[in-house]
Every structure is written in C-alpha cells, then in structure tokens.
Coordinates of C-alpha atoms in Angstrom, one line a residue:
Chain C
M182 CA 95.0 93.4 61.7
R183 CA 93.8 92.3 65.3
A184 CA 96.9 92.5 66.3
R185 CA 97.9 95.4 68.7
A186 CA 100.4 95.9 71.1
V187 CA 98.5 96.6 74.1
S188 CA 100.9 97.6 76.7
A189 CA 100.4 100.9 78.9
G190 CA 103.8 101.9 77.0
A191 CA 101.6 102.0 74.0
E192 CA 99.2 104.5 75.1
P193 CA 99.2 107.5 73.2
P194 CA 100.7 110.8 75.0
G195 CA 98.4 113.7 76.3
R196 CA 96.3 111.7 78.5
P197 CA 97.7 112.9 81.6
G198 CA 96.3 111.7 84.8
T199 CA 94.9 108.0 83.4
T200 CA 96.9 106.0 85.5
A201 CA 97.2 108.4 88.4
W202 CA 98.2 107.4 91.9
R203 CA 94.5 106.0 93.3
D204 CA 94.0 104.5 96.6
G205 CA 95.6 100.8 96.7
A206 CA 98.3 101.7 94.1
A207 CA 101.7 100.7 95.3
F208 CA 103.4 102.7 92.7
S209 CA 102.8 104.1 88.7
F210 CA 104.9 105.3 86.1
E211 CA 103.2 107.7 83.8
E212 CA 105.0 108.3 80.3
V213 CA 108.5 108.0 82.3
R214 CA 111.5 108.6 80.3
H215 CA 115.4 108.3 81.5
R216 CA 118.5 108.4 79.9
Y217 CA 122.1 107.6 80.4
G218 CA 124.1 109.9 78.4
A219 CA 123.0 108.3 74.6
H220 CA 121.2 105.4 76.0
L221 CA 117.7 105.5 76.3
A222 CA 117.1 103.2 79.1
I223 CA 113.5 103.9 80.0
D224 CA 111.2 104.8 77.0
G225 CA 107.7 106.2 77.4
L226 CA 107.2 103.6 80.3
C227 CA 103.5 103.5 81.8
L228 CA 103.0 101.0 84.2
S229 CA 100.8 100.9 87.4
V230 CA 100.7 98.3 90.1
S231 CA 98.1 97.6 93.2
Q232 CA 99.2 97.1 96.5
G233 CA 99.2 93.9 97.7
E234 CA 100.3 92.1 93.9
M235 CA 103.3 89.9 93.2
V236 CA 104.5 91.1 89.8
A237 CA 107.7 89.7 87.7
L238 CA 109.2 92.5 85.7
L239 CA 110.8 89.9 83.1
G240 CA 112.8 90.6 80.0
P241 CA 116.9 90.3 78.7
N242 CA 119.1 92.2 80.0
G243 CA 119.4 95.9 79.3
A244 CA 115.7 96.0 78.9
G245 CA 115.2 98.6 81.5
K246 CA 114.1 96.6 84.7
S247 CA 117.1 98.0 86.9
T248 CA 116.6 101.6 85.7
A249 CA 112.8 101.3 86.4
M250 CA 113.9 99.9 90.0
S251 CA 116.5 102.5 90.1
V252 CA 113.8 105.3 89.6
L253 CA 111.1 103.5 91.9
L254 CA 113.9 104.4 95.0
G255 CA 114.6 107.7 93.7
L256 CA 118.2 106.8 92.6
A257 CA 117.9 107.9 89.6
R258 CA 115.5 110.9 88.6
P259 CA 114.1 110.5 85.3
Q260 CA 114.1 113.8 82.8
E261 CA 110.5 113.0 81.8
G262 CA 107.5 111.4 83.2
T263 CA 105.5 111.2 86.5
V264 CA 106.6 108.5 88.7
T265 CA 104.4 108.3 92.4
V266 CA 105.6 105.2 94.9
L267 CA 102.9 104.8 97.9
G268 CA 101.1 107.8 97.0
T269 CA 104.1 110.1 97.7
S270 CA 107.2 110.8 95.5
P271 CA 109.9 108.0 95.5
R272 CA 112.5 109.7 97.7
R273 CA 109.9 110.2 100.0
A274 CA 108.6 106.7 100.5
V275 CA 112.3 105.6 100.8
A276 CA 113.2 108.0 103.6
D277 CA 110.0 107.3 105.4
G278 CA 110.9 103.2 105.3
R279 CA 108.4 102.0 103.2
V280 CA 110.0 100.3 100.5
G281 CA 112.7 97.8 101.1
A282 CA 114.9 96.6 98.2
M283 CA 117.4 94.2 97.3
L284 CA 119.8 95.1 94.5
Q285 CA 122.3 93.9 92.2
T286 CA 125.5 93.8 93.5
G287 CA 127.6 92.8 90.8
T288 CA 130.5 90.7 92.2
G289 CA 130.1 92.4 95.9
T290 CA 128.4 90.4 98.8
G291 CA 126.3 93.6 99.3
L292 CA 127.2 93.4 103.2
P293 CA 129.7 95.3 105.1
S294 CA 132.9 93.4 105.8
G295 CA 133.9 92.7 109.5
V296 CA 130.9 92.1 111.3
R297 CA 128.6 89.3 112.0
V298 CA 125.1 89.3 110.2
E299 CA 123.1 90.0 113.5
A300 CA 125.1 93.0 114.1
A301 CA 124.6 94.4 110.0
L302 CA 120.7 92.9 110.2
R303 CA 120.1 94.9 113.4
L304 CA 121.5 98.0 112.0
V305 CA 119.4 98.3 109.2
G306 CA 116.6 97.6 111.5
R307 CA 117.6 100.8 113.5
L308 CA 117.3 102.8 110.5
Y309 CA 114.0 102.4 110.7
R310 CA 111.4 104.4 112.2
S311 CA 109.2 101.4 113.0
P312 CA 110.9 98.4 111.7
A313 CA 109.9 95.0 111.8
P314 CA 110.5 93.3 114.9
F315 CA 114.2 91.6 114.6
E316 CA 113.3 87.7 115.5
A317 CA 110.4 88.1 112.7
T318 CA 112.5 89.2 110.2
V319 CA 115.4 86.7 110.8
A320 CA 112.6 83.8 110.9
R321 CA 110.7 85.4 107.4
A322 CA 114.6 85.3 105.5
G323 CA 115.1 81.8 107.5
I324 CA 118.4 82.8 108.5
E325 CA 118.4 81.7 112.4
G326 CA 121.8 79.6 111.7
L327 CA 123.6 82.6 109.8
L328 CA 123.2 85.0 112.7
G329 CA 126.5 84.3 114.2
R330 CA 128.8 84.7 111.0
W331 CA 130.9 87.0 109.3
T332 CA 129.6 88.4 106.5
H333 CA 132.5 87.2 104.4
Q334 CA 131.8 83.5 105.6
L335 CA 128.7 83.6 103.4
S336 CA 128.0 82.0 100.3
G337 CA 126.1 83.5 97.3
G338 CA 122.9 81.9 98.7
Q339 CA 123.2 82.7 102.1
A340 CA 124.1 86.2 101.4
Q341 CA 121.2 86.6 99.2
R342 CA 118.9 85.5 102.0
V343 CA 120.5 88.0 104.1
R344 CA 120.3 90.8 101.8
F345 CA 116.7 89.9 101.7
A346 CA 116.5 89.9 105.3
L347 CA 118.3 93.5 105.2
A348 CA 115.8 94.2 102.7
I349 CA 112.4 93.7 104.8
A350 CA 113.9 95.0 108.0
G351 CA 112.0 98.4 108.2
D352 CA 108.7 96.5 107.7
P353 CA 107.8 97.8 103.8
E354 CA 105.2 98.1 102.4
L355 CA 106.8 97.7 99.2
V356 CA 109.7 95.5 98.2
L357 CA 111.9 95.2 95.0
L358 CA 114.2 92.8 94.2
D359 CA 116.6 93.5 91.2
E360 CA 117.4 89.4 90.0
P361 CA 117.5 88.0 93.6
T362 CA 118.1 84.7 92.6
A363 CA 121.4 85.6 90.5
A364 CA 124.1 83.9 92.5
M365 CA 122.4 80.9 94.0
D366 CA 121.9 77.4 92.6
V367 CA 118.7 75.4 91.9
Q368 CA 118.2 74.5 95.8
S369 CA 118.7 77.5 97.6
R370 CA 116.8 79.1 94.5
R371 CA 113.5 76.8 95.0
A372 CA 113.7 78.0 98.7
F373 CA 114.3 81.4 98.6
W374 CA 111.3 81.8 96.2
T375 CA 108.9 79.3 98.7
M376 CA 110.2 82.1 101.1
I377 CA 109.0 85.2 98.9
R378 CA 105.9 83.7 98.3
Q379 CA 105.4 83.7 101.7
F380 CA 106.2 87.0 102.2
G381 CA 104.0 87.7 99.7
T382 CA 100.9 86.5 100.9
E383 CA 101.1 89.1 103.9
G384 CA 99.5 91.8 102.0
R385 CA 102.7 93.2 100.9
T386 CA 103.6 94.2 97.1
V387 CA 106.6 92.3 95.5
V388 CA 108.1 93.5 92.3
F389 CA 111.0 91.1 91.1
A390 CA 112.9 91.3 88.1
T391 CA 114.1 88.8 86.1
H392 CA 115.4 87.2 82.9
H393 CA 113.7 83.8 83.8
L394 CA 110.8 82.8 82.4
Q395 CA 109.8 80.2 84.6
E396 CA 110.9 82.1 87.7
A397 CA 108.4 84.6 86.5
D398 CA 105.6 82.0 85.6
Q399 CA 105.6 79.9 88.4
I400 CA 105.9 82.9 91.4
A401 CA 103.8 85.9 90.1
S402 CA 100.8 87.0 90.4
R403 CA 101.1 89.0 87.2
V404 CA 104.0 89.2 84.9
V405 CA 105.0 92.4 82.9
V406 CA 107.2 92.2 80.0
V407 CA 109.6 94.9 79.9
N408 CA 111.9 95.5 76.6
H409 CA 113.1 98.9 74.8
G410 CA 112.8 100.4 78.2
R411 CA 108.7 99.8 77.8
V412 CA 106.1 97.7 79.0
V413 CA 105.4 95.0 75.7
A414 CA 102.9 92.9 77.8
D415 CA 101.5 92.6 80.5
G416 CA 99.3 89.7 82.0
A417 CA 98.7 86.7 84.4
G418 CA 101.4 84.3 84.8
A419 CA 99.0 81.4 84.1
S420 CA 98.4 82.6 80.8
L421 CA 102.0 82.8 80.0
K422 CA 102.5 79.0 79.5
A423 CA 100.1 78.8 77.3
A424 CA 101.2 81.7 75.1
V425 CA 104.8 80.6 74.8
A426 CA 103.6 77.7 73.9
S427 CA 101.8 78.7 71.0
R428 CA 103.9 78.5 67.4
R429 CA 103.6 81.7 64.9
V430 CA 102.9 80.2 61.3
H431 CA 104.0 82.6 58.6
F432 CA 103.8 82.2 54.5
T433 CA 102.5 84.5 52.1
C434 CA 99.2 83.4 50.1
P435 CA 97.8 85.7 46.9
V436 CA 94.5 86.4 48.5
P437 CA 94.1 85.4 52.1
D438 CA 90.7 84.6 53.3
Q439 CA 90.6 85.3 56.8
A440 CA 87.6 84.0 58.2
R441 CA 88.9 80.3 56.7
L442 CA 92.2 81.0 58.0
D443 CA 91.0 81.4 61.2
A444 CA 88.7 78.6 61.6
L445 CA 92.1 76.2 60.8
E446 CA 92.7 73.3 63.5
G447 CA 94.5 75.2 65.9
V448 CA 94.9 78.5 65.2
T449 CA 94.3 80.9 68.1
D450 CA 95.0 84.1 66.1
V451 CA 95.5 85.7 62.7
T452 CA 97.1 88.6 60.9
V453 CA 96.7 89.5 57.6
A454 CA 98.7 92.2 56.2
G455 CA 98.7 92.2 52.0
T456 CA 99.6 88.9 51.1
S457 CA 101.7 88.1 54.1
V458 CA 99.6 85.9 57.2
V459 CA 100.7 85.4 60.5
L460 CA 98.9 82.3 62.1
R461 CA 99.3 81.8 66.3
S462 CA 98.9 78.2 66.4
M463 CA 98.3 75.6 69.8
D464 CA 99.2 72.9 67.4
A465 CA 101.1 74.3 64.7
D466 CA 101.3 70.7 62.8
A467 CA 97.8 70.2 62.8
T468 CA 97.1 73.7 61.5
I469 CA 99.7 73.1 57.9
A470 CA 97.8 69.7 57.8
A471 CA 94.9 71.5 57.7
L472 CA 96.3 74.2 55.6
V473 CA 97.3 71.5 53.0
R474 CA 93.9 69.7 53.5
G475 CA 91.8 73.2 52.6
K476 CA 94.0 73.7 49.8
V477 CA 95.0 77.1 50.9
A478 CA 97.6 78.2 47.9
F479 CA 100.5 79.1 50.7
R480 CA 104.3 80.1 49.7
H481 CA 107.1 80.8 51.8
L482 CA 106.0 78.6 55.3
E483 CA 107.9 79.5 58.1
V484 CA 106.9 78.2 61.7
G485 CA 108.9 79.2 64.5
S486 CA 108.4 80.1 68.5
G487 CA 107.7 83.8 68.2
G488 CA 109.4 84.8 70.7
L489 CA 108.2 85.7 74.1
E490 CA 107.7 89.4 73.0
E491 CA 105.3 88.7 70.5
A492 CA 103.5 85.9 72.8
F493 CA 103.0 88.5 75.3
V494 CA 101.7 91.1 73.1
R495 CA 98.5 88.6 71.8
L496 CA 98.3 87.3 75.7
T497 CA 97.7 90.9 76.3
E498 CA 95.1 92.1 73.6
P499 CA 92.4 93.8 75.5
A500 CA 88.9 93.3 75.0
P501 CA 87.3 96.1 73.4
G502 CA 87.1 98.8 75.2
T503 CA 89.1 98.0 78.4
E504 CA 91.6 100.3 79.9
A505 CA 95.1 98.6 78.7
D506 CA 96.6 98.8 82.0
A507 CA 95.1 96.6 84.6
Chain H
M214 CA 118.4 106.1 118.6
T215 CA 118.6 108.0 115.7
P216 CA 119.7 106.8 112.5
L217 CA 122.8 109.0 112.4
L218 CA 123.6 107.4 115.8
A219 CA 122.8 104.0 115.4
F220 CA 125.4 104.3 111.7
G221 CA 127.9 106.0 113.4
R222 CA 128.2 103.8 116.3
F223 CA 127.9 100.4 113.8
E224 CA 130.8 102.2 111.5
I225 CA 133.1 103.4 114.6
G226 CA 132.9 100.1 115.9
R227 CA 133.6 97.9 112.7
L228 CA 136.4 100.2 112.3
L229 CA 137.8 99.8 115.4
R230 CA 137.3 95.8 115.3
S231 CA 139.7 95.6 112.2
W232 CA 142.9 95.9 114.4
K233 CA 145.1 94.8 111.5
F234 CA 144.1 97.6 109.2
L235 CA 144.4 99.7 112.5
A236 CA 147.6 98.7 113.5
I237 CA 149.1 99.1 109.9
T238 CA 147.5 102.6 109.3
V239 CA 148.9 103.9 112.8
G240 CA 152.0 102.3 112.7
F241 CA 153.3 103.4 109.2
P242 CA 152.9 106.7 109.6
V243 CA 155.2 105.9 113.2
V244 CA 157.9 103.9 111.8
F245 CA 158.3 106.3 108.9
Y246 CA 159.0 108.9 111.1
M247 CA 161.8 106.9 113.5
L248 CA 163.7 106.2 109.8
F249 CA 163.7 110.3 110.0
L250 CA 165.1 110.6 113.3
G251 CA 168.9 109.7 112.6
D252 CA 169.3 112.9 111.0
H253 CA 172.0 114.8 112.4
R254 CA 170.6 118.5 111.3
S255 CA 168.0 117.7 114.7
G256 CA 168.9 121.0 116.2
E257 CA 169.5 123.0 113.1
I258 CA 166.9 126.1 112.5
V259 CA 164.4 125.7 109.5
D260 CA 161.8 127.5 107.9
G261 CA 162.7 130.9 109.8
T262 CA 162.3 129.7 113.3
V263 CA 161.8 126.2 114.2
P264 CA 164.9 123.4 114.9
W265 CA 164.6 120.7 112.8
R266 CA 163.4 117.6 115.0
V267 CA 160.5 120.2 115.8
Y268 CA 159.3 120.8 112.7
L269 CA 159.9 117.8 111.3
M270 CA 157.8 115.7 114.1
V271 CA 155.0 118.1 113.4
A272 CA 155.5 117.6 109.8
M273 CA 155.1 114.0 110.5
C274 CA 151.6 114.3 112.3
T275 CA 150.8 116.4 109.4
F276 CA 151.9 113.1 107.1
G277 CA 150.0 110.7 109.8
S278 CA 146.7 112.7 109.5
L279 CA 147.0 112.1 105.4
V280 CA 148.0 108.3 105.8
A281 CA 144.8 107.8 108.3
G282 CA 142.5 110.0 105.9
L283 CA 143.5 108.8 102.9
T284 CA 144.0 105.0 103.9
A285 CA 140.7 105.0 106.5
G286 CA 138.6 107.5 104.4
G287 CA 139.9 106.0 100.6
G288 CA 140.7 102.8 100.7
R289 CA 138.1 100.9 102.6
L290 CA 135.6 103.3 101.5
S291 CA 136.0 102.4 98.0
A292 CA 136.1 98.4 98.4
E293 CA 132.9 99.3 100.3
R294 CA 131.3 100.8 97.8
L295 CA 132.3 98.1 95.0
A296 CA 130.9 95.3 97.4
G297 CA 127.4 97.2 97.5
W298 CA 127.3 97.8 100.9
S299 CA 126.8 101.7 100.5
R300 CA 124.0 101.3 97.8
Q301 CA 122.2 99.2 100.4
L302 CA 122.6 102.0 102.8
R303 CA 121.0 104.3 100.0
V304 CA 117.3 102.7 100.1
T305 CA 117.1 102.8 104.1
P306 CA 116.0 105.9 105.2
L307 CA 119.1 106.5 106.6
P308 CA 120.0 110.3 104.9
S309 CA 122.2 110.9 102.4
W310 CA 124.6 113.2 103.7
S311 CA 125.0 111.1 107.1
Y312 CA 126.8 108.2 105.3
V313 CA 129.3 110.6 104.4
A314 CA 129.0 112.8 108.0
V315 CA 129.9 109.6 109.7
K316 CA 132.7 108.3 107.1
V317 CA 134.8 111.7 107.7
T318 CA 134.0 111.5 111.9
A319 CA 135.4 107.7 111.5
T320 CA 138.3 109.0 109.7
M321 CA 139.2 111.5 111.6
L322 CA 139.3 108.8 114.9
V323 CA 141.7 107.2 113.3
V324 CA 143.9 110.3 113.3
L325 CA 144.0 111.0 116.4
P326 CA 146.1 107.9 117.5
V327 CA 148.6 108.6 114.9
L328 CA 149.0 112.2 116.4
V329 CA 149.8 110.9 119.9
L330 CA 151.7 108.0 118.7
V331 CA 154.0 110.3 116.8
E332 CA 154.2 112.9 119.6
V333 CA 155.4 109.8 121.8
V334 CA 157.8 109.1 119.6
G335 CA 158.7 113.0 119.6
A336 CA 158.9 113.2 123.1
S337 CA 160.8 110.4 123.8
F338 CA 163.4 109.7 121.0
G339 CA 162.7 112.9 118.8
G340 CA 164.5 115.3 121.3
V341 CA 161.0 117.4 121.8
R342 CA 160.5 118.9 124.7
E343 CA 157.5 120.6 126.0
P344 CA 155.5 121.5 129.0
A345 CA 152.2 119.0 129.5
G346 CA 149.6 122.0 128.3
T347 CA 151.5 122.6 125.0
W348 CA 151.2 118.5 124.1
V349 CA 147.6 118.8 124.6
A350 CA 146.8 121.8 123.0
L351 CA 149.2 120.2 120.1
T352 CA 147.5 117.3 119.5
L353 CA 144.3 119.2 120.2
L354 CA 145.1 121.8 116.9
M355 CA 146.8 119.1 114.7
W356 CA 143.7 117.2 115.2
L357 CA 141.3 120.1 114.0
V358 CA 143.4 120.8 111.2
A359 CA 143.1 117.4 109.8
L360 CA 139.9 117.3 108.8
P361 CA 141.1 118.2 104.8
S362 CA 143.5 115.0 104.9
A363 CA 140.0 113.5 106.1
L364 CA 137.8 114.6 103.7
V365 CA 140.6 114.4 101.1
G366 CA 140.4 110.6 101.6
V367 CA 136.8 110.0 102.0
L368 CA 137.0 112.2 98.5
I369 CA 139.0 110.1 97.1
G370 CA 137.2 106.5 98.0
L371 CA 134.3 108.2 96.8
I372 CA 136.1 108.8 93.2
V373 CA 138.3 105.6 92.9
H374 CA 137.7 102.5 91.9
P375 CA 139.1 99.4 94.7
E376 CA 141.8 98.4 92.0
T377 CA 143.1 101.9 91.7
A378 CA 142.8 103.2 95.0
F379 CA 145.9 101.5 96.7
P380 CA 148.4 103.3 93.8
V381 CA 146.0 106.5 94.0
V382 CA 146.2 106.2 97.8
T383 CA 150.1 105.7 98.4
G384 CA 150.8 108.3 95.2
L385 CA 148.8 111.1 96.6
M386 CA 150.3 110.2 100.3
F387 CA 153.7 110.9 99.1
L388 CA 153.1 113.5 96.6
I389 CA 151.0 115.4 99.1
G390 CA 154.1 114.9 101.6
Y391 CA 156.8 115.8 99.6
F392 CA 155.6 119.0 97.6
G393 CA 154.1 119.9 101.2
G394 CA 157.2 120.0 102.6
L395 CA 156.6 117.0 105.3
F396 CA 159.5 115.2 104.1
G397 CA 162.2 118.2 104.5
P398 CA 162.3 122.0 105.1
V399 CA 160.4 123.9 102.7
D400 CA 162.8 127.0 102.8
R401 CA 165.4 124.5 101.4
M402 CA 163.4 123.5 98.8
P403 CA 164.0 125.2 95.0
H404 CA 161.6 128.4 95.0
G405 CA 159.1 127.0 92.1
L406 CA 158.5 124.1 94.7
Q407 CA 158.0 126.6 98.0
V408 CA 155.3 127.9 95.8
V409 CA 153.4 124.7 95.0
A410 CA 154.1 124.1 98.9
R411 CA 152.5 127.0 99.9
V412 CA 149.5 126.0 97.7
L413 CA 148.5 122.8 99.6
P414 CA 146.9 122.6 102.4
S415 CA 149.6 120.3 104.4
Y416 CA 152.2 123.1 104.9
H417 CA 149.7 125.0 106.3
Q418 CA 148.4 122.3 108.9
A419 CA 152.1 121.8 110.0
S420 CA 153.1 125.5 110.0
L421 CA 150.0 125.8 112.6
G422 CA 151.2 123.0 114.6
Q423 CA 154.6 124.8 114.2
S424 CA 153.2 128.2 115.2
L425 CA 152.1 126.8 118.6
L426 CA 155.9 125.3 119.4
D427 CA 157.7 128.5 118.2
G428 CA 156.1 131.3 119.5
R429 CA 155.5 132.9 116.4
G430 CA 151.4 133.0 116.9
F431 CA 148.4 133.2 115.3
R432 CA 149.1 132.5 111.4
A433 CA 145.7 133.5 110.3
G434 CA 146.7 133.2 106.4
S435 CA 147.6 129.3 107.2
W436 CA 144.1 129.1 109.2
L437 CA 142.4 130.7 106.4
V438 CA 144.1 128.5 103.7
V439 CA 143.4 125.2 106.2
A440 CA 139.6 126.2 106.4
G441 CA 139.1 127.1 103.1
Y442 CA 140.4 123.4 102.4
A443 CA 137.8 122.1 104.6
V444 CA 134.7 124.1 103.3
G445 CA 135.3 123.0 99.4
L446 CA 136.7 119.6 100.1
A447 CA 133.3 119.3 102.0
L448 CA 131.0 120.6 99.4
A449 CA 132.9 118.6 96.6
V450 CA 132.3 115.3 99.0
L451 CA 128.8 116.3 99.4
V452 CA 128.7 117.0 95.6
V453 CA 130.7 113.4 94.5
H454 CA 128.5 111.2 96.7
R455 CA 125.5 112.7 95.3
I456 CA 126.3 112.0 91.7
D457 CA 127.4 108.5 92.9
E458 CA 123.9 108.0 94.1
R459 CA 122.2 109.1 90.9
K460 CA 123.9 106.6 88.6
G461 CA 122.6 103.8 91.0
L462 CA 123.1 100.9 88.7
A463 CA 123.2 101.9 85.0

C-alpha cells in the first residue's frame, strides 16, 4: 500500500523539537490538543508556517480552523502541546503588537457603534507601539471613501474591509483572517482578495481560513487541509486542481497485479488491499476502457471523486526520506 | 498616549456622543423621583432619624446610580460583545484588564450627572435644604459609594446575552431598588425583608448618604459592606472577563 497520510499530524508522538520554532518560522503547532468540554476541537495538530507565506487553512465547518486561530492569538490555551508564534508565546506576540487578526463576528459587524470609521481605525492604531502610518493602512485596505461613514452605515463587504484595516493597523508580521469573505458578494470578494494578495507580497505572513476550495487554490501559495482537528494534507495550491480533478476508481479483483494496474491509462496511483483495489485516475473513462481491454477481472466497480480530503492525502505524499511538514 | 488612555478617551467620547441613550439613562431616575414627590409623608421621620424627603432623595441618588450602572455598563456592553468589537480589541495589545477598567470608569462618569440632577430636583422641589458644602460632600460621597452599582452593571454586561439584557437589567434595577429599601423606608418593611435590605449594598450606599445629612456620623459597618461589595464585584468582573476571553470562538 503506497498511500500514506502525510500530514505532520500523523507524525508519531514523542519526537519533540522536530518542528520547533526556527529562524524564519511565523508559527508552529506541536502535537497540540484542545477540547471544549467533550468536543476535541484540535486533535494532535502539527503545523509550521514560515514567514512570508500565504497559507490557506481549508476545511469544512467545525474542522478546527477557528480554534487553531484562537490558539494562535492566545484566546484559547490548548491543554496539550506547544504553540510558538514569532518565536514567543501567542499572548506575548499579540501583546507586542506583532499579530493582527480578523475574526468571525457572526451576526455583528465587529465594529463599535456610534463612531465613524476613522475614529475606530485611529484608536486601534494607537493601541500599538509602532503602528503603520494611518494613510498606509487606509490605502492598503482601500477604505479611503469610508472614513467619514458611521460604522452602522457600512454594507457587509465594506465592514469587512474596515475590519481588515483594523487587523493591519498595527503593522503586524503575521495576519490571521478567519473566513474573511463570509459576508461578501462575488465582486467584493474578488476585490478583497486582490487587496490581500498585494498585502502578502510585502513580506508578511498571511493565514486565512476558508471552506471555499477555489479561494484557497487561487490565493494561497500553500494550502493546508484541516479536518477533525488535525492536518490531513498540506501542499501547494497549484497542484490542488489536478488532485481534485482526478477520480477514484474502486473495484474488487481476485488476484490484483499492481504493476499491471499501474500501467493502465490515466492511472496516477494504485492502492491494493487484499482483493480491494483503489485507482486514482486523471481520466476515469480511459482507465475503465483500459480495464476492459486488458481483461482485468473486476467486480463491484465504483467511480467517485474521492473527496477533497483524500485527494489531498495523495497530493502530499512525501518522497521517501523527506520531512513531512515543509 | 498609552493604549489605556487612548481607549479610555475613545470610549468616553463614544458614550458622550450617544446623547439619546444618556438622556434616557439620566432622565429616568429623575422622573421616577418626581413621581414620589407628592407624598404626604415628606416630613415624617423614617428609619430612625431622617425626614422622609431626605431619605427619599438619597435613596433616589442610589437608585439612579443603579440605573446608570446597569444600563450604561450592562446593556451597552452586552450588545458590544455580540457585535464582536470587544473580541477585536482582545487581539490588539490593549491589556485585558484595561478593557473592563475603562468600562467601569465610563459607567461611573454616567452616574455623576444622575446624582447632580436628582439633588437639583431634591433642592428645588423635594424640600431638601442644605448648605452648599454639604451638597458637594454628598455628591462626592454618593459618587464614591456608587462603585458597586457600576461594577454590577459591567458584570451583568459581561454575562448576559443582549436579548436577555433588557429584562435582566430592568428586573435587577427594581428588585434591588425595592429590596434595598430605596422605594420606601426600610424600618416600615416586614422584618424578613429588613434583613434582606441590610444584605444588599444599595441599603448601605443610601445609609452612608443619610449619615452625612442626619448627623449620625461615621457608619463603619456600611462602609465595610460597600467596600466589600466593591472588591468582590471587581474580582468577579475580572474573573468573568477572563473566562469570556478564553471562550474565544468556540
């Protein structure tokens, strides 16, 4: 069986220090576990992100993305494991003004009532020891036209831009965005990501959580798939599409011949377990035609997309001998 | 400017600008006081030594501080937490304690005009005559002992959901007011209720105000109760705020 879950989350425990903070790391999780009551929100999370990376945390609702962000911000203290942010503790990093964040606000705007945008932004700038110049923040977030508005007069998309401005007002090294485009229409979404991409080119580390595959793929240079509180896959955004485009072909075969199956048209990966065979194929039609032509004795044929999670596990299989987490 | 000062200035400015809210918060106890003024008992000596009209004015100062604390501290804070603004502040370098410290300070600032207005009404329509120095001392004293009221408000604001904030705030306002002996003399209450009244801080806040006007002098017991409530509530506010922070975005 060639397939292996690769994520750092699958690393055997008892190897402390292997993903320890080193020069250039924006943050790292080592074997982190965090539970809310009976719910294990983060379950053995291991992840290290270098400075300057643009990373998408991709996963379904409840996968642990928001909890991971809370932990990075020192809002939640995990019961087990070590979290290092910019070489120090999450709380220290936030208190030193080195981290900025745009959190989920549910139904609220995330902004104070009864003030104009400019006043709120100036206040947040003053909370930092060395904030970015006010005009620079305004320009980066593209909110020149909103400064004079009352916070309750903003549309959903405008409020998100203002909240992004608040997140970057302190000129942070690390910016965390938790589903930042949740309340936006298609157009504001596009404009927002253009702005984030520009911001990311300035050498800062940007991490955003999303459950939109496309967003992750188009914006991030690295996509980390999280599910059930651990990393299930970790790879470059560009290879994502190919992995997702591939199909999973499943059947049973009395005597599977791995080498022969490997050679079938379109097949990129073969997993054999007893009589059960799973092929990953870039062209399922051609693969099945080849199965028939090659007189492979298959039964119970099923073709499926395999799901994103599985696609990612394939995607991030390491070459032998390499470290699992980049 | 330090983060604490910047945030304090911002919050107080924001509060002062919401004049509709302030007008209702400050106006309510004053109007409520006026409803009591027609009472025929005004000259009667109650609770041992003070005429009812004096007792009432001091009681209404205390009630006013409770109204201001619960609405300015409670209702507003609760709504703000739901909107996500307080959470945004938590991910800035603003120290966690300064958020609640500023909230309590801002709430105390709302208490002051309530006290002054109640006293103005007391002096002009309530039949209370005192030398100027006594008025100043009374205002400062009532303001100082209003601290538990402001803290109760902030504590409620940290605990309750905005949807339930209104009934909780109004409910507490009238329950504490009634059982604390702010709507009628404590010595006319049934014995069991008198015990309840003496456990509540509002009775002792009012009692300290009366002691200034009736010449009974220093009431160590009341000072102890008020100080005890202030310390206890301040600790509760800090603890609840910490728990609230930890909850993060579960």
